[in-house]
Coordinates of C-alpha atoms and ligand atoms in Angstrom, one line a residue:
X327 CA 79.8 107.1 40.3
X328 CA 82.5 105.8 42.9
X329 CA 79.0 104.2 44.8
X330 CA 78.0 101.9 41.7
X331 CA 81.6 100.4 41.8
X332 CA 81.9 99.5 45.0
X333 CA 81.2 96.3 46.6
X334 CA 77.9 95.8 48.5
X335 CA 79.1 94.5 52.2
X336 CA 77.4 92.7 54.9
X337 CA 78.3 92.6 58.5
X338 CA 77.3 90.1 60.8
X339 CA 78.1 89.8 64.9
X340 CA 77.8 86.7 67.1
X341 CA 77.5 87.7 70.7
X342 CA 78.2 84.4 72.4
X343 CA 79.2 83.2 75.7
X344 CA 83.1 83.4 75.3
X345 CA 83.2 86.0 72.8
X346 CA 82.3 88.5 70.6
X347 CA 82.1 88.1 66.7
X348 CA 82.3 89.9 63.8
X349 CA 82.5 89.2 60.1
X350 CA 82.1 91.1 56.9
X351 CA 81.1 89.4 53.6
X352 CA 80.5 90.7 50.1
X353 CA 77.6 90.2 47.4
X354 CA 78.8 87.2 46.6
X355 CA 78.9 85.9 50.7
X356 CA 82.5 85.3 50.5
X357 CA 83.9 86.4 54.2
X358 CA 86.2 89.5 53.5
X359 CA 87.5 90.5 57.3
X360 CA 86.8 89.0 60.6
X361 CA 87.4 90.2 63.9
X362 CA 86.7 88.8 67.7
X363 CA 87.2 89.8 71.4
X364 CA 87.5 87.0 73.9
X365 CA 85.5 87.8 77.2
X366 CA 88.1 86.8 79.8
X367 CA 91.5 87.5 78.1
X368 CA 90.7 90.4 76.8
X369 CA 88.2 92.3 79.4
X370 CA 89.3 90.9 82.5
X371 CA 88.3 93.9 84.1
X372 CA 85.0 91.5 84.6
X373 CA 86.8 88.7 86.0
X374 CA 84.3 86.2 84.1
X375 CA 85.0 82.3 83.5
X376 CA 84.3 81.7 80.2
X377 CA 82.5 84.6 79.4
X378 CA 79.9 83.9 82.8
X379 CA 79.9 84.8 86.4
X380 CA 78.6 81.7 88.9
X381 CA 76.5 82.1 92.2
X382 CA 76.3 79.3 95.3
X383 CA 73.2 78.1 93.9
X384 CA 72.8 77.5 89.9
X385 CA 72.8 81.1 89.2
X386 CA 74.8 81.8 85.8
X387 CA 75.0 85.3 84.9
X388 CA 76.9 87.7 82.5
X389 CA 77.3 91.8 83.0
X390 CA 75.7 93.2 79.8
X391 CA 78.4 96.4 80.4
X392 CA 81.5 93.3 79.2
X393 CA 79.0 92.7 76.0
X394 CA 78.9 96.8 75.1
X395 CA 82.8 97.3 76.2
X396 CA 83.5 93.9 73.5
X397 CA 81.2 95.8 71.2
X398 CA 83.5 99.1 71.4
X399 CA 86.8 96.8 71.0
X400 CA 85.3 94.7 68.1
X401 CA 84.4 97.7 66.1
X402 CA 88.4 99.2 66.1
X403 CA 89.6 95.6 65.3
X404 CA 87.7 95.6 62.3
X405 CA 88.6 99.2 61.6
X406 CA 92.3 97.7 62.2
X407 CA 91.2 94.7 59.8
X408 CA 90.5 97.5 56.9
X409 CA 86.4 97.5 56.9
X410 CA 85.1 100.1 54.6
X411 CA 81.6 101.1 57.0
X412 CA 80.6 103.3 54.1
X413 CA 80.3 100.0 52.0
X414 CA 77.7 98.4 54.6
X415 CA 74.4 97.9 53.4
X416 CA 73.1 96.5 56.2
X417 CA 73.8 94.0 59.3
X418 CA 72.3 91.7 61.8
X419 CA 73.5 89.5 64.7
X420 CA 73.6 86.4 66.1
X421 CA 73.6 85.9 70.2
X422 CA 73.6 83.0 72.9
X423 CA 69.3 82.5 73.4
X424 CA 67.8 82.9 76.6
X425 CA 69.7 85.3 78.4
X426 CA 67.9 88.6 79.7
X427 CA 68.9 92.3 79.9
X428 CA 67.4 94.5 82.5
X429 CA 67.4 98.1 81.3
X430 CA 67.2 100.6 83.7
X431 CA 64.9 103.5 83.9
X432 CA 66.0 106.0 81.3
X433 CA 67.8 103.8 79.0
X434 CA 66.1 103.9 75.9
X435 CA 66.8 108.1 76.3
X436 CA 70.1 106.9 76.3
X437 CA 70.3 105.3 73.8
X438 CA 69.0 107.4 71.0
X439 CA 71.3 110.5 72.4
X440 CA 74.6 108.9 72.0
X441 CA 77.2 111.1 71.9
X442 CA 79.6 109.7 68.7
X443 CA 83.0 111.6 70.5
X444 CA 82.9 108.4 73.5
X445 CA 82.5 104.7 73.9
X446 CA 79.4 103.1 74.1
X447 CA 80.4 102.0 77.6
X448 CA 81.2 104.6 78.8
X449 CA 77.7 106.4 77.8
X450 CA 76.1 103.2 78.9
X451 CA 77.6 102.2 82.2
X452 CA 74.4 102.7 84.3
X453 CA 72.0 101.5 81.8
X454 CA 71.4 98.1 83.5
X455 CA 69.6 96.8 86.6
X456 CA 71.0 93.6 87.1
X457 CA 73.9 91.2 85.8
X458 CA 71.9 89.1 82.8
X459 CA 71.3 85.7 83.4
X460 CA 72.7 83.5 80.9
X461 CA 71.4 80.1 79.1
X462 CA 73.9 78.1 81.8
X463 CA 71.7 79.0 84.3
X464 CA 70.1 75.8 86.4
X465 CA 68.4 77.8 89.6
X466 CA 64.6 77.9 88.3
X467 CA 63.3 74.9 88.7
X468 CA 60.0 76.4 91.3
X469 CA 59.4 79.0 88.6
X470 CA 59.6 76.2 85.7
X471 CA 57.2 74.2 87.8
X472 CA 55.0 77.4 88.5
X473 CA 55.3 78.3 85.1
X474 CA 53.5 74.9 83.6
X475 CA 50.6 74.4 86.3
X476 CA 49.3 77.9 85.3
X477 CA 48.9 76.9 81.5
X478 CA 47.2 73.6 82.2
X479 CA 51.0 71.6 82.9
X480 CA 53.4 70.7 80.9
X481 CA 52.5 69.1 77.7
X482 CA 49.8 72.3 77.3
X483 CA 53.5 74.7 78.0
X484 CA 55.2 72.5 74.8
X485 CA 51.8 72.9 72.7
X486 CA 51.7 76.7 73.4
X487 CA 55.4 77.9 73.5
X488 CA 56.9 75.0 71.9
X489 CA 58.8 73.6 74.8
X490 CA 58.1 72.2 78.4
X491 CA 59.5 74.6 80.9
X492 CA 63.4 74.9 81.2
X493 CA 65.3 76.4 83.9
X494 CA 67.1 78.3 81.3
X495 CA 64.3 80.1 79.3
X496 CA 63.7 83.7 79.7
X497 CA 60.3 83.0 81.1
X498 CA 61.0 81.3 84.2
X499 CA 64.4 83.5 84.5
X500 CA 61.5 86.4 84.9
X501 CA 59.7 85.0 87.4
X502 CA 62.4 84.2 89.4
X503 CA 63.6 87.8 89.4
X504 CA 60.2 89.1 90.2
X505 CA 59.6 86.8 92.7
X506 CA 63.3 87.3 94.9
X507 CA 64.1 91.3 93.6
X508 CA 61.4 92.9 93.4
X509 CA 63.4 96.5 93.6
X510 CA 65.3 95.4 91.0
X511 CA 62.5 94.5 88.9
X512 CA 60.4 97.5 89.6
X513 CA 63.7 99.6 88.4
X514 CA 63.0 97.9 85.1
X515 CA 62.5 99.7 81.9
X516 CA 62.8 97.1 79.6
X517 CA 63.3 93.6 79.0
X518 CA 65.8 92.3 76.1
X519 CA 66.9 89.2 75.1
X520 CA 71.0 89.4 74.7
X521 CA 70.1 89.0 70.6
X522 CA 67.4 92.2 70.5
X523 CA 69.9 94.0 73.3
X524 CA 72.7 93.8 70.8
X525 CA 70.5 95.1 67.9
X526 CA 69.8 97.9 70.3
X527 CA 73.1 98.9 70.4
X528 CA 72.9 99.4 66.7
X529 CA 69.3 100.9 66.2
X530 CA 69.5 103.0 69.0
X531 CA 66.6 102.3 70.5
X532 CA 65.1 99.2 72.4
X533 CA 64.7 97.1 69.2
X534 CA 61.6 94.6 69.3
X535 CA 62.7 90.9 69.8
X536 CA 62.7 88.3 67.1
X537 CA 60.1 85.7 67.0
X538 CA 62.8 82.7 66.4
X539 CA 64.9 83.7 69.7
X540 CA 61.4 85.1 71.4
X541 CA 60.3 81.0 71.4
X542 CA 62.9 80.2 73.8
X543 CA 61.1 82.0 76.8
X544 CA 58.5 79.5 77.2
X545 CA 56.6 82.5 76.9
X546 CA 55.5 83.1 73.1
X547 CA 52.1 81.0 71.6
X548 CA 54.3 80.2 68.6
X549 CA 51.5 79.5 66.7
X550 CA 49.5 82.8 67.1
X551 CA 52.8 84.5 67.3
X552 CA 51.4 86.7 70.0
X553 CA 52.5 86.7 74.0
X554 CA 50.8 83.9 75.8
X555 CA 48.6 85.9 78.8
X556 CA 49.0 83.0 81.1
X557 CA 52.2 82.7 80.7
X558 CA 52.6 86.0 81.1
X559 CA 50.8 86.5 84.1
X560 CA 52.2 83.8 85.7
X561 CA 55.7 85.4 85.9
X562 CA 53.7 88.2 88.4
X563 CA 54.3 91.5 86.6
X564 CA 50.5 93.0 84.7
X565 CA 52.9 95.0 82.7
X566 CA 55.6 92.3 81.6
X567 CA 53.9 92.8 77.3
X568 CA 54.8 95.9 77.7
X569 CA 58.4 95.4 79.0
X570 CA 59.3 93.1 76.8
X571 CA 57.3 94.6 73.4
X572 CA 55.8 93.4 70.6
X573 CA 57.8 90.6 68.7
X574 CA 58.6 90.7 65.3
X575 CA 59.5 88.4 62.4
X576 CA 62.9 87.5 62.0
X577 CA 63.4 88.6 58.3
X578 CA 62.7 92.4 59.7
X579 CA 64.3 95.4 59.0
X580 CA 63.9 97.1 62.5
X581 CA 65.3 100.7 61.5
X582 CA 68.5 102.1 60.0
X583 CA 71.6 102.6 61.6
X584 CA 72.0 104.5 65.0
X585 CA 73.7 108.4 64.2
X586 CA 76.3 107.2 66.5
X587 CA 77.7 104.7 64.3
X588 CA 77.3 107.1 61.0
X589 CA 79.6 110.1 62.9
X590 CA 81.9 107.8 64.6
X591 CA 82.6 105.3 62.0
X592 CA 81.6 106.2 58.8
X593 CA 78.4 104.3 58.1
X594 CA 76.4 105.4 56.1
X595 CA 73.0 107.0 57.1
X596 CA 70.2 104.3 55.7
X597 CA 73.0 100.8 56.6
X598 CA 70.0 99.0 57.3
X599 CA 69.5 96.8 60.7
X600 CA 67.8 93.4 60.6
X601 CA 66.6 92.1 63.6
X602 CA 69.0 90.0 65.5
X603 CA 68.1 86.3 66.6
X604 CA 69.7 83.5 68.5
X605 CA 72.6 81.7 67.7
X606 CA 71.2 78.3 67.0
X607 CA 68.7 80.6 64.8
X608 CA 71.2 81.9 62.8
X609 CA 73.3 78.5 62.4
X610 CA 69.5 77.2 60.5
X611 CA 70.3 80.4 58.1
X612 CA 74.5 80.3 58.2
X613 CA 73.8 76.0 57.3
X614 CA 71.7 77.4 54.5
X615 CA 69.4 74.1 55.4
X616 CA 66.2 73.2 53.2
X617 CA 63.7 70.8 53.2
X618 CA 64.3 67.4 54.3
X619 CA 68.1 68.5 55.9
X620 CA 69.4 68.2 58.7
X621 CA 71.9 70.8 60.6
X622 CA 74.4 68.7 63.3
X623 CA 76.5 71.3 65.6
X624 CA 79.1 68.4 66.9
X625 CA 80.3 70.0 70.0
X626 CA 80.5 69.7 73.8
X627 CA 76.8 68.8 73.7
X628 CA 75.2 67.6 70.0
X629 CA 73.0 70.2 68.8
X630 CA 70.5 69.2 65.7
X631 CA 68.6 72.1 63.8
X632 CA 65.6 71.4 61.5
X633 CA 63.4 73.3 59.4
X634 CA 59.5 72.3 59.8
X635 CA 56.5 72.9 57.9
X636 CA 54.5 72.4 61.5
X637 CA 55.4 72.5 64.6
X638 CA 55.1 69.2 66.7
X639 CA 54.5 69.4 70.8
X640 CA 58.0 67.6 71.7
X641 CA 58.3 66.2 74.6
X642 CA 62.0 66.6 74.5
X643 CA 63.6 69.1 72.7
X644 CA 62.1 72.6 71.5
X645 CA 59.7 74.5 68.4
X646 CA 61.0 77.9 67.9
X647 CA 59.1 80.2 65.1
X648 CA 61.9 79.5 61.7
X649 CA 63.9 82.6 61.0
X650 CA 64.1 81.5 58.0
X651 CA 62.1 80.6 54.9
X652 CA 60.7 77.3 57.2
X653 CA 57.9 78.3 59.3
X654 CA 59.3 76.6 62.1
X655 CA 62.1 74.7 63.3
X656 CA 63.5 72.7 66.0
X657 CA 66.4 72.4 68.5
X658 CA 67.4 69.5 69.8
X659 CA 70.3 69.6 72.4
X660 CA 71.7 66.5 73.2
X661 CA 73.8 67.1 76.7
X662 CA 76.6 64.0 75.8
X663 CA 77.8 65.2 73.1
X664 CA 81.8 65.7 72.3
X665 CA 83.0 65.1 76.2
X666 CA 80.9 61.7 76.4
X667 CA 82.5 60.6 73.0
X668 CA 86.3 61.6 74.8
X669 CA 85.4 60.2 77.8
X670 CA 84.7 56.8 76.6
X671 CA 87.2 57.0 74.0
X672 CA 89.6 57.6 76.3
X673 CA 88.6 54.8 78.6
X674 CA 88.4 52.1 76.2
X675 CA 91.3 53.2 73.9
X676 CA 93.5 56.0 75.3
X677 CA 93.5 59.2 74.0
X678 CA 93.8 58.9 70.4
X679 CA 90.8 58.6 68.3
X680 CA 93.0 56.8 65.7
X681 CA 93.3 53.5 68.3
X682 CA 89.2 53.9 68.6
X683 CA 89.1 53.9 65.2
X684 CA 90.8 50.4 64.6
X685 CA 88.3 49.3 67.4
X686 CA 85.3 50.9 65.4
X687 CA 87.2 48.8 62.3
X688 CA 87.1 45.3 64.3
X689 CA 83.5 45.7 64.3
X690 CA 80.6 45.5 61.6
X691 CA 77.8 47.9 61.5
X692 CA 74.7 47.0 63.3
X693 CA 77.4 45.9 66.6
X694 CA 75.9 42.3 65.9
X695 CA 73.1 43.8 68.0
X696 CA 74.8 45.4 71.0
X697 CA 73.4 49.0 71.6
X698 CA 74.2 51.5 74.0
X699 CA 72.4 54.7 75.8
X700 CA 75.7 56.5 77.5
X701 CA 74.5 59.3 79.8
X702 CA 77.5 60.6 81.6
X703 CA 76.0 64.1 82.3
X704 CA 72.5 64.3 83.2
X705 CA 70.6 64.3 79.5
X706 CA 68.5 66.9 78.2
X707 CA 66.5 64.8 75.1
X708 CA 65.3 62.6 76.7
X709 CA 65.3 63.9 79.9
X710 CA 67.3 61.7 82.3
X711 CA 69.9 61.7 85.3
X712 CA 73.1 60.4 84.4
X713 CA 73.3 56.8 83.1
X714 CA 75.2 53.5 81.3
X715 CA 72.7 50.7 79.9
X716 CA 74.2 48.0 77.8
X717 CA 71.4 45.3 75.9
X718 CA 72.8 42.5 73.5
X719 CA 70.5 42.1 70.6
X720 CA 67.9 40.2 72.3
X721 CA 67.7 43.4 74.4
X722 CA 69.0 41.4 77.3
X723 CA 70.7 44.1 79.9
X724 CA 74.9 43.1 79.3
X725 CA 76.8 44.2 82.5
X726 CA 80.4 44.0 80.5
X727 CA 81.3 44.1 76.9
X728 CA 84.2 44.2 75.0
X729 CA 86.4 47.5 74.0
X730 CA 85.5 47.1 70.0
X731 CA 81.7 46.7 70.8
X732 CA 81.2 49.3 73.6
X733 CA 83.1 51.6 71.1
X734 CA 80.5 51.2 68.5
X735 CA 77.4 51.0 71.0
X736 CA 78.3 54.7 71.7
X737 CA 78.8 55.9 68.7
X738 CA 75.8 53.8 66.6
X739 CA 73.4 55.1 70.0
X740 CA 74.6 58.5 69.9
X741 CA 73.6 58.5 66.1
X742 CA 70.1 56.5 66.6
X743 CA 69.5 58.8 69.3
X744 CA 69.4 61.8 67.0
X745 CA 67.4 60.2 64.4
X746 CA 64.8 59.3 66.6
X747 CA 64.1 62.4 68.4
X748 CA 64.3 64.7 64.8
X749 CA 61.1 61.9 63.9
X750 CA 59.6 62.6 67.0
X751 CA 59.8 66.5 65.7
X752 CA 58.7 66.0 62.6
X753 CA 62.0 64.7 60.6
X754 CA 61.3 62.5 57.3
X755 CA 63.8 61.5 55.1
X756 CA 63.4 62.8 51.5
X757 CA 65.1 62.1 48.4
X758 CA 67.1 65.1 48.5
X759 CA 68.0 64.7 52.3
X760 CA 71.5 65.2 53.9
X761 CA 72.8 65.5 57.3
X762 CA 75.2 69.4 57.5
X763 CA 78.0 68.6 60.3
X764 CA 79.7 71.4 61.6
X765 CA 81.8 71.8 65.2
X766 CA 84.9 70.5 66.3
X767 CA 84.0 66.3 65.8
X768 CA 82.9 67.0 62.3
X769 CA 86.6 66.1 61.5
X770 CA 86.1 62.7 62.8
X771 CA 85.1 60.8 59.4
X772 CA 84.3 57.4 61.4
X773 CA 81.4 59.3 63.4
X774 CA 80.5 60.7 60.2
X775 CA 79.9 57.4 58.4
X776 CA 77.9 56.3 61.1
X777 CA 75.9 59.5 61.1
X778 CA 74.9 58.5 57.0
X779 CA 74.2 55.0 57.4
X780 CA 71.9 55.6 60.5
X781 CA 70.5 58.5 58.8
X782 CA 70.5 56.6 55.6
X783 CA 71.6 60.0 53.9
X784 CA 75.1 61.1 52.8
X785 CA 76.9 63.8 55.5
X786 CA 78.3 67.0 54.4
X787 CA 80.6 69.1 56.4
X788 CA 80.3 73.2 55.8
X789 CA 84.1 74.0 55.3
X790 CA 83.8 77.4 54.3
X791 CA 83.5 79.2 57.7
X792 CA 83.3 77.2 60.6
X793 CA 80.7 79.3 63.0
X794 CA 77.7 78.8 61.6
X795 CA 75.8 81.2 63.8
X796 CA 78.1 84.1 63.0
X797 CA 78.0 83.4 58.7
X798 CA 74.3 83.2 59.5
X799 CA 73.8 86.5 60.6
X800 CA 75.8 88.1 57.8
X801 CA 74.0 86.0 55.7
X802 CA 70.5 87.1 56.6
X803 CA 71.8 90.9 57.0
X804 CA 71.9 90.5 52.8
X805 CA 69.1 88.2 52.3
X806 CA 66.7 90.6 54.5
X807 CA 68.6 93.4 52.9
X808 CA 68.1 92.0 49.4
X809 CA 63.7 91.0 49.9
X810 CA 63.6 94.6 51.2
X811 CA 65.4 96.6 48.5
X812 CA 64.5 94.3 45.6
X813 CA 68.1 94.4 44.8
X814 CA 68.9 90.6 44.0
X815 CA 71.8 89.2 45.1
X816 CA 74.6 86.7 43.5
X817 CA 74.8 84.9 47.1
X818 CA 76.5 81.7 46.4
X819 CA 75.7 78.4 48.3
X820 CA 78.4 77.4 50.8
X821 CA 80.8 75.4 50.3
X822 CA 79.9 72.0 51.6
X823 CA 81.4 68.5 50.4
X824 CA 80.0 65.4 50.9
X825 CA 82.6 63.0 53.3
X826 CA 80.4 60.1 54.2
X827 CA 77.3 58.1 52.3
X828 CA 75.1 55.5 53.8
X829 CA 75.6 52.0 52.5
X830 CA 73.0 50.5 50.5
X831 CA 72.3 47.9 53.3
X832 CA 71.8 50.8 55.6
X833 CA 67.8 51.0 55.8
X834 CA 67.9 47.1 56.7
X835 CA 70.6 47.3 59.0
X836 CA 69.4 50.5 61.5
X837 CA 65.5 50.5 61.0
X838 CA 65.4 47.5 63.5
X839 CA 67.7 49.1 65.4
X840 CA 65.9 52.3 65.4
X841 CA 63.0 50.3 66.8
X842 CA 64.7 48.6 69.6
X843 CA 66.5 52.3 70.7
X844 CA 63.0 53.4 71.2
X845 CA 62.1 50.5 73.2
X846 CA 65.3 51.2 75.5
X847 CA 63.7 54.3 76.0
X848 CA 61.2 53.2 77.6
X849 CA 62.8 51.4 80.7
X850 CA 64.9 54.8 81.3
X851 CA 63.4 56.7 84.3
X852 CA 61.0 59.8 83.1
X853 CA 63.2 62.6 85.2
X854 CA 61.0 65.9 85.4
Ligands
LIG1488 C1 70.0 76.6 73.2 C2 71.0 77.0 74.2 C3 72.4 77.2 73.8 C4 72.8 78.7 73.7 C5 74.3 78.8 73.5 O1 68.8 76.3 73.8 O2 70.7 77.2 75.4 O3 72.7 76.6 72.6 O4 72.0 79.3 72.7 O5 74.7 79.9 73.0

């Protein structure tokens, strides 16, 4: 009787780079208790910088032991923060894409024979080969390089896997460690990405990874949704399918909760667990984005998240399997993002974005034809080393400009810059379009307005919870929970409000200007 009066409850983790996540929502998605454990403050034991260890040369890694002690901390804060595990139907994760874990020999054992009286790590303290190298790291460039010619270059890489070859994908991160640690790698039972290693924790098992986060490996035909063999093959190991498993949609159900979690915290036996993903993954599902939307993380770098029916062969930017009801979808990371906007701000009108406002306000939209490309760290989409170019509205190179027109040539290129390359992926404005802001310069209405008119859609910032990935993951816990059960559920839309709409002279205004961005492209040097 008790059971049919109780609350149906969701929990959702975000295992990202600083910290670790956790939030519980109801039926009705409204976040009921949060909790979080911050990397370095909190486990300094590991002695990380932001969450990440650095080597001489590139290498970024993480010790997957400071994810499974955050794991152990994060579940007594949320006892502390009054969860009731009992009421858990199911739950699913979020984690920082591309980052490896090495299990070693014996592992999986482990894992289904934890003992409920200690800590997971504790139990788990040998279970890994190596430290896990994270998405920060820049030291693969041979394998990237290796990596392409063996499909046929490139463009064929982005046509199979979705993306060109990154020194940050798990594919290339593989090679690398196969190629300089051998020992290592032959100590290797499995391979996880940090999403699927998480859900291990809770399934107690090796759980399969997703096919969302598994496109961000340059290894994954995302359009068989099978293991690319040549891609495969060219990391060096015949076995690699079988360390890394069989991927699985997204919107799975991978098993029911570990024993562990049932003795030691109460859960109850069939809390189901939905396969994790990665975070930019889980942001498309937290966003709640359909058709014809567009998801803008405004942060240190820009990221831009779109559903697609089909997936295009980007030459910048990346195709990942959707987790969501979209088929695909695509992630576009714009390096100069938040930092470039300060940096400039700062320069042209100290540090108060109120003064670069009233430069933005002595100003019309359009810059009476001034653009601007502002690369102040080496830029991702397009690719390109660091950069300033200035064109007046002839498109005649301008060595100086004033304050108020620099101010809105970085703002109005930033903006064109992200409509372009969500066309070049697919992106067509609909009727029902919007742009969804979220991340720390989503306060900053002036970008905003910007954002609709170059868009030529109104802006909406999600004000309801502010990590996208993290709601995301609860989110799909009760919408995979919900297909699987048949059980439907109230699930209300989040809260978004609309803060900026285009002018109805926008179209006429940034078309043209659209145009001539993509013709300012073309004299930037191709960087490979
Ligand atoms: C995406 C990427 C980052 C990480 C950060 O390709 O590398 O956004 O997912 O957590």
């Amino acid at each position: 009787m008790l059971d049919e009066t109780r609350k149906k409850t969701f929990l959702g983790f975000d295992f990202s780079t600083q910290r670790l996540k956790a939030v519980v929502i109801d039926e009705d998605y409204v976040v009921q208790q949060e909790a979080d454990v911050d990397f370095d403050v909190e486990l300094p034991e590991f002695r990380t910088a932001g969450g990440v260890l650095r080597g001489e040369h590139g290498e970024v890694t993480a010790p997957p032991l400071l994810w499974v002690k955050a794991l152990d901390m994060v579940m007594d804060k949320l006892i502390v923060a009054g969860v009731e595990f009992a009421n858990v139907e199911a739950l699913s994760g979020a984690a920082q894409q591309h980052g490896s874990v090495w299990w070693a020999k014996g592992a999986e054992d482990r894992l289904a024979n934890l003992s409920s009286e200690q800590f997971l790590h504790s139990q788990l303290a040998s279970a890994f080969v190596v430290d896990s190298p994270v998405w920060m790291d820049c030291s693969t460039s041979a394998d990237c390089r290796a990596l392409e010619e063996a499909v046929g270059g490139a463009e064929e890489l982005a046509r199979i896997t979705g993306s060109r070859a990154y020194e940050r994908f798990t594919g290339p991160q593989i090679r690398k460690l196969h190629r300089t640690r051998l020992r290592a790698y032959s100590a290797t039972e499995r391979i996880s990405l940090v999403s699927s290693f998480a859900c291990s924790l809770f399934a107690g098992k090796v759980a399969p990874l997703d096919l969302s986060d598994g496109s961000g490996m340059n290894l994954l035909d995302i359009h068989h949704k099978t293991w690319c063999e040549e891609a495969l093959k060219a990391c060096g190991d015949e076995t690699l399918a079988d360390k890394l498993g069989a991927p699985v949609p997204s919107a799975s159900v991978v098993g029911t909760i570990s024993d562990y979690y049932v003795q030691r915290y109460g859960f109850k036996p069939d809390c189901k667990v939905v396969a994790f993903t990665g975070d930019n993954c889980s942001a498309l599902a937290g966003l709640r984005l359909r058709a014809g939307w567009v998801g803008l993380s405004l942060g240190t770098s820009d990221t831009l998240l779109l559903g697609l029916q089909s997936p295009a062969a980007p030459s910048a930017g990346h195709v990942l399997v959707g987790p969501t009801s979209a088929p695909y979808m695509a992630l576009l990371c714009f390096a100069n993002g938040s930092l470039t906007r300060q940096a400039h701000r700062d320069r042209l009108a100290g540090p108060s974005w109120g003064a670069f406002d009233d430069l933005l306000r002595a100003t019309v939209r359009g810059n009476m034809g001034y653009m601007g490309i502002y690369y102040d760290t080496a830029e991702i989409v397009p690719r390109a080393k660091p950069l300033r170019r200035l064109v007046d509205a002839n498109g005649r190179p301008v060595e100086k400009l004033a304050s108020q027109f620099e101010a809105r040539a970085l703002l109005e290129g930033q903006a064109l810059a992200r409509r372009a390359h969500a066309e070049d992926m697919g992106f067509t404005l609909e009727a029902g379009s919007r742009v969804v802001a979220t991340g720390g310069a989503s306060v900053n209405t002036a970008l905003l307005q910007i954002f609709a008119d170059v868009f030529n859609t109104p802006v909406y910032v999600q004000d309801s919870h502010a990590n996208a990935a993290l709601l995301g993951a609860a989110v799909r816990a009760a919408e995979v929970w919900s297909e699987h059960t048949g059980i439907s559920l109230n699930g209300s839309e989040p809260t978004v409000s609309p803060v900026a709409k285009p002018y109805p002279d926008a179209e006429r205004i940034y078309a043209p200007m659209l145009r001539r961005y993509r013709d300012m492209l073309k004299d930037i040097p191709a960087l490979h």
